Amino acid sequence: DVKVTQSSRYLVKRTGEKVFLECVQDMDHENMFWYRQDPGLGLRLIYFSYDVKMKEKGDIPEGYSVSREKKERFSLILESASTNQTSMYLCASSPTDREDGYTFGSGTRLTVV
Amino acid sequence: GEDVEQSLFLSVREGDSSVINCTYTDSSSTYLYWYKQEPGAGLQLLTYIFSNMDMKQDQRLTVLLNKKDKHLSLRIADTQTGDSAIYFCAEILYSSASKIIFGSGTRLSIRP
């Protein structure tokens, strides 16, 4: 039973392309997050959202934007992809009850060439 | 500042116990978590502990919390090859409603 779905497992894009990474959750969670994961750096928070149409910057928002038009969907946008955005991107969602932690998607491995 | 630290690698023999350690900095954390990431997959919540607890046991997993030293550990008894993964320690910040800070992850490898 898949609960957080990321639209692609693997993506290859060219430098300068606009890239959309989609994430959908079916648990009616209020909160959604985008992380990138790089070897030795762990998970770094890009953007998060507490509600529809709300977004907040995480630790590394530069070069990214997000969209949350519906509660179940949180999109990460790379306005002009660059090679240093090659990474594993992880989406997560959580309810407002803190002890539930996050539920993660399977990740999207993006390669920018 | 917000920081969660853990060692990058741990190697244990199959059947032995694995102990993965973590230190955190935010004394107001209410929950601390252990996540597991298998190759090519997202993170899966293994267990969590509330900050007023010292220990939590769940089958082969034991979590110990030393709040004074801000030290969290995960013990896996009778380690199996299926336990090979990256394990992330994480804390939730009281100051941010649902923001969880992750460590860099400990890669656990199992020797035969």
XYZ file of N, CA, C and O in Angstrom, chain A residues 9-10 31 33 35 37 40-43 45 48 50 57-59 88 90 94-107, chain B residues 2 8 28 30-31 33 35 37 39-45 48 86 88 92-105:
256
model
N 11.120 7.384 -10.674
C 12.238 6.848 -9.901
C 13.565 7.394 -10.415
O 14.477 7.656 -9.642
N 13.658 7.530 -11.745
C 14.885 8.018 -12.374
C 14.515 9.066 -13.434
O 13.543 8.898 -14.169
N 1.231 18.328 6.327
C 2.593 18.780 6.074
C 3.268 17.955 4.983
O 3.151 16.731 4.967
N 7.098 17.779 2.544
C 8.497 18.206 2.565
C 9.217 17.704 1.315
O 8.918 16.626 0.807
N 13.266 16.950 0.327
C 14.665 16.859 0.731
C 15.496 16.440 -0.472
O 15.012 15.780 -1.391
N 19.176 14.249 -0.983
C 20.108 13.395 -0.249
C 21.361 13.205 -1.074
O 21.308 12.751 -2.216
N 27.302 11.490 2.285
C 28.067 12.205 3.310
C 27.405 13.454 3.846
O 27.852 14.022 4.843
N 26.329 13.890 3.198
C 25.639 15.116 3.630
C 24.280 14.827 4.244
O 23.613 15.732 4.750
N 23.840 13.593 4.193
C 22.542 13.250 4.760
C 21.404 13.882 3.988
O 21.484 14.102 2.783
N 20.336 14.195 4.703
C 19.158 14.808 4.094
C 19.175 16.302 4.372
O 19.346 16.736 5.503
N 16.918 19.797 3.836
C 15.554 20.246 3.560
C 15.569 21.387 2.543
O 16.231 22.403 2.750
N 9.271 23.171 2.517
C 8.183 22.424 3.110
C 6.912 23.259 3.092
O 6.949 24.468 2.828
N 2.996 23.610 5.154
C 2.103 23.234 6.243
C 0.651 23.170 5.808
O -0.200 22.693 6.550
N 10.737 28.124 3.093
C 12.072 27.708 2.678
C 12.700 26.830 3.743
O 12.558 27.065 4.940
N 13.418 25.830 3.263
C 14.211 25.004 4.149
C 15.626 25.527 4.215
O 15.860 26.740 4.157
N 16.581 24.623 4.276
C 17.980 25.021 4.439
C 18.671 25.351 3.125
O 19.620 26.120 3.100
N 19.586 12.642 -5.246
C 18.372 11.891 -4.919
C 17.423 12.851 -4.215
O 17.821 13.514 -3.243
N 13.890 13.321 -2.159
C 12.937 12.577 -1.347
C 11.804 13.493 -0.906
O 12.040 14.586 -0.402
N 3.646 14.419 6.672
C 3.383 14.104 8.072
C 2.084 14.769 8.510
O 1.694 15.814 7.979
N 1.419 14.160 9.490
C 0.245 14.799 10.065
C 0.696 15.815 11.106
O 1.884 15.944 11.390
N -0.230 16.511 11.697
C 0.147 17.501 12.693
C 0.567 16.849 14.001
O 1.243 17.471 14.804
N 0.171 15.581 14.231
C 0.628 14.873 15.437
C 2.094 14.527 15.275
O 2.469 13.776 14.406
N 2.941 15.046 16.120
C 4.370 14.956 15.919
C 4.893 13.527 16.013
O 5.821 13.174 15.318
N 4.303 12.695 16.874
C 4.922 11.402 17.105
C 4.846 10.484 15.900
O 5.530 9.482 15.857
N 4.054 10.829 14.922
C 3.962 9.972 13.739
C 5.168 10.107 12.823
O 5.351 9.302 11.923
N 5.973 11.135 13.038
C 7.133 11.292 12.167
C 6.724 11.546 10.735
O 5.638 12.035 10.454
N 7.603 11.225 9.829
C 7.365 11.437 8.410
C 7.153 10.102 7.707
O 7.726 9.088 8.080
N 6.358 10.143 6.636
C 6.286 9.031 5.698
C 6.961 9.477 4.416
O 6.601 10.524 3.859
N 7.917 8.690 3.953
C 8.704 9.066 2.786
C 8.252 8.337 1.529
O 7.786 7.194 1.588
N 8.437 9.007 0.398
C 8.330 8.350 -0.883
C 9.608 7.574 -1.183
O 10.566 7.612 -0.402
N 9.626 6.890 -2.309
C 10.767 6.036 -2.662
C 11.938 6.826 -3.247
O 13.022 6.271 -3.410
N 11.701 8.079 -3.563
C 12.796 8.905 -4.057
C 12.834 8.993 -5.576
O 12.380 8.091 -6.288
N 21.007 23.823 15.382
C 20.356 22.542 15.167
C 21.358 21.592 14.538
O 21.869 21.863 13.456
N 29.537 7.683 10.238
C 29.108 7.366 8.890
C 29.023 5.870 8.612
O 28.229 5.440 7.781
N 15.159 20.870 23.685
C 13.704 20.945 23.770
C 13.021 19.925 22.864
O 11.802 19.920 22.744
N 11.068 16.944 21.538
C 10.063 16.127 22.213
C 10.097 14.684 21.740
O 9.814 13.771 22.494
N 10.428 14.472 20.480
C 10.517 13.128 19.939
C 11.849 12.952 19.219
O 12.341 13.871 18.574
N 13.836 10.024 16.618
C 13.453 8.967 15.687
C 14.661 8.205 15.162
O 15.762 8.733 15.090
N 15.248 6.122 11.569
C 14.755 5.726 10.256
C 15.757 4.777 9.612
O 16.952 4.865 9.837
N 16.969 3.221 5.783
C 16.895 3.368 4.336
C 17.623 2.215 3.671
O 18.843 2.100 3.775
N 18.797 0.112 0.192
C 19.313 0.603 -1.096
C 18.198 0.918 -2.085
O 17.303 0.115 -2.315
N 18.269 2.100 -2.668
C 17.320 2.498 -3.699
C 15.937 2.848 -3.201
O 15.017 3.038 -4.009
N 15.763 2.955 -1.904
C 14.429 3.199 -1.348
C 14.400 4.485 -0.540
O 15.443 5.087 -0.254
N 13.196 4.893 -0.182
C 13.053 6.031 0.704
C 13.311 5.619 2.140
O 13.722 4.494 2.423
N 13.080 6.534 3.070
C 13.311 6.249 4.484
C 12.057 5.655 5.115
O 10.939 6.079 4.834
N 12.282 4.688 5.982
C 11.173 4.022 6.655
C 11.338 4.249 8.161
O 12.415 4.020 8.709
N 10.279 4.703 8.823
C 10.348 4.910 10.263
C 10.482 3.564 10.978
O 9.649 2.678 10.823
N 10.474 5.342 17.414
C 10.692 6.675 17.963
C 10.578 6.589 19.480
O 10.027 5.635 20.027
N 21.163 2.119 5.621
C 21.602 3.354 6.262
C 20.581 3.704 7.334
O 19.374 3.688 7.072
N 19.208 6.514 10.002
C 19.202 7.944 10.285
C 18.594 8.207 11.653
O 17.503 7.731 11.968
N 12.927 16.180 16.450
C 11.932 17.161 16.029
C 12.159 18.409 16.861
O 12.466 18.344 18.042
N 12.058 19.552 16.216
C 12.309 20.813 16.892
C 11.026 21.365 17.477
O 10.032 21.524 16.761
N 11.064 21.649 18.729
C 9.888 22.204 19.393
C 9.511 23.550 18.807
O 8.377 23.939 18.757
N 10.522 24.268 18.318
C 10.277 25.623 17.829
C 9.628 25.643 16.451
O 9.106 26.642 16.036
N 9.688 24.530 15.749
C 9.060 24.438 14.424
C 8.086 23.280 14.461
O 8.486 22.151 14.659
N 6.824 23.577 14.212
C 5.761 22.628 14.525
C 6.055 21.192 14.106
O 5.887 20.266 14.879
N 6.521 21.005 12.892
C 6.725 19.626 12.456
C 8.056 19.419 11.762
O 8.190 18.515 10.972
N 9.012 20.236 12.061
C 10.270 20.148 11.334
C 11.200 19.158 12.008
O 11.524 19.286 13.180
N 11.607 18.160 11.259
C 12.509 17.138 11.782
C 13.893 17.364 11.201
O 14.055 17.612 10.015
N 14.895 17.279 12.060
C 16.285 17.423 11.635
C 16.921 16.034 11.625
O 16.876 15.310 12.619
N 17.531 15.691 10.492
C 18.135 14.377 10.330
C 19.653 14.432 10.488
O 20.289 15.417 10.100
N 20.218 13.358 11.008
C 21.654 13.178 10.951
C 22.067 12.752 9.552
O 21.223 12.564 8.672
N 23.359 12.585 9.361
C 23.868 12.253 8.026
C 23.730 10.774 7.704
O 23.995 10.361 6.578
N 23.331 9.967 8.685
C 23.115 8.548 8.425
C 24.337 7.698 8.715
O 25.474 8.107 8.474
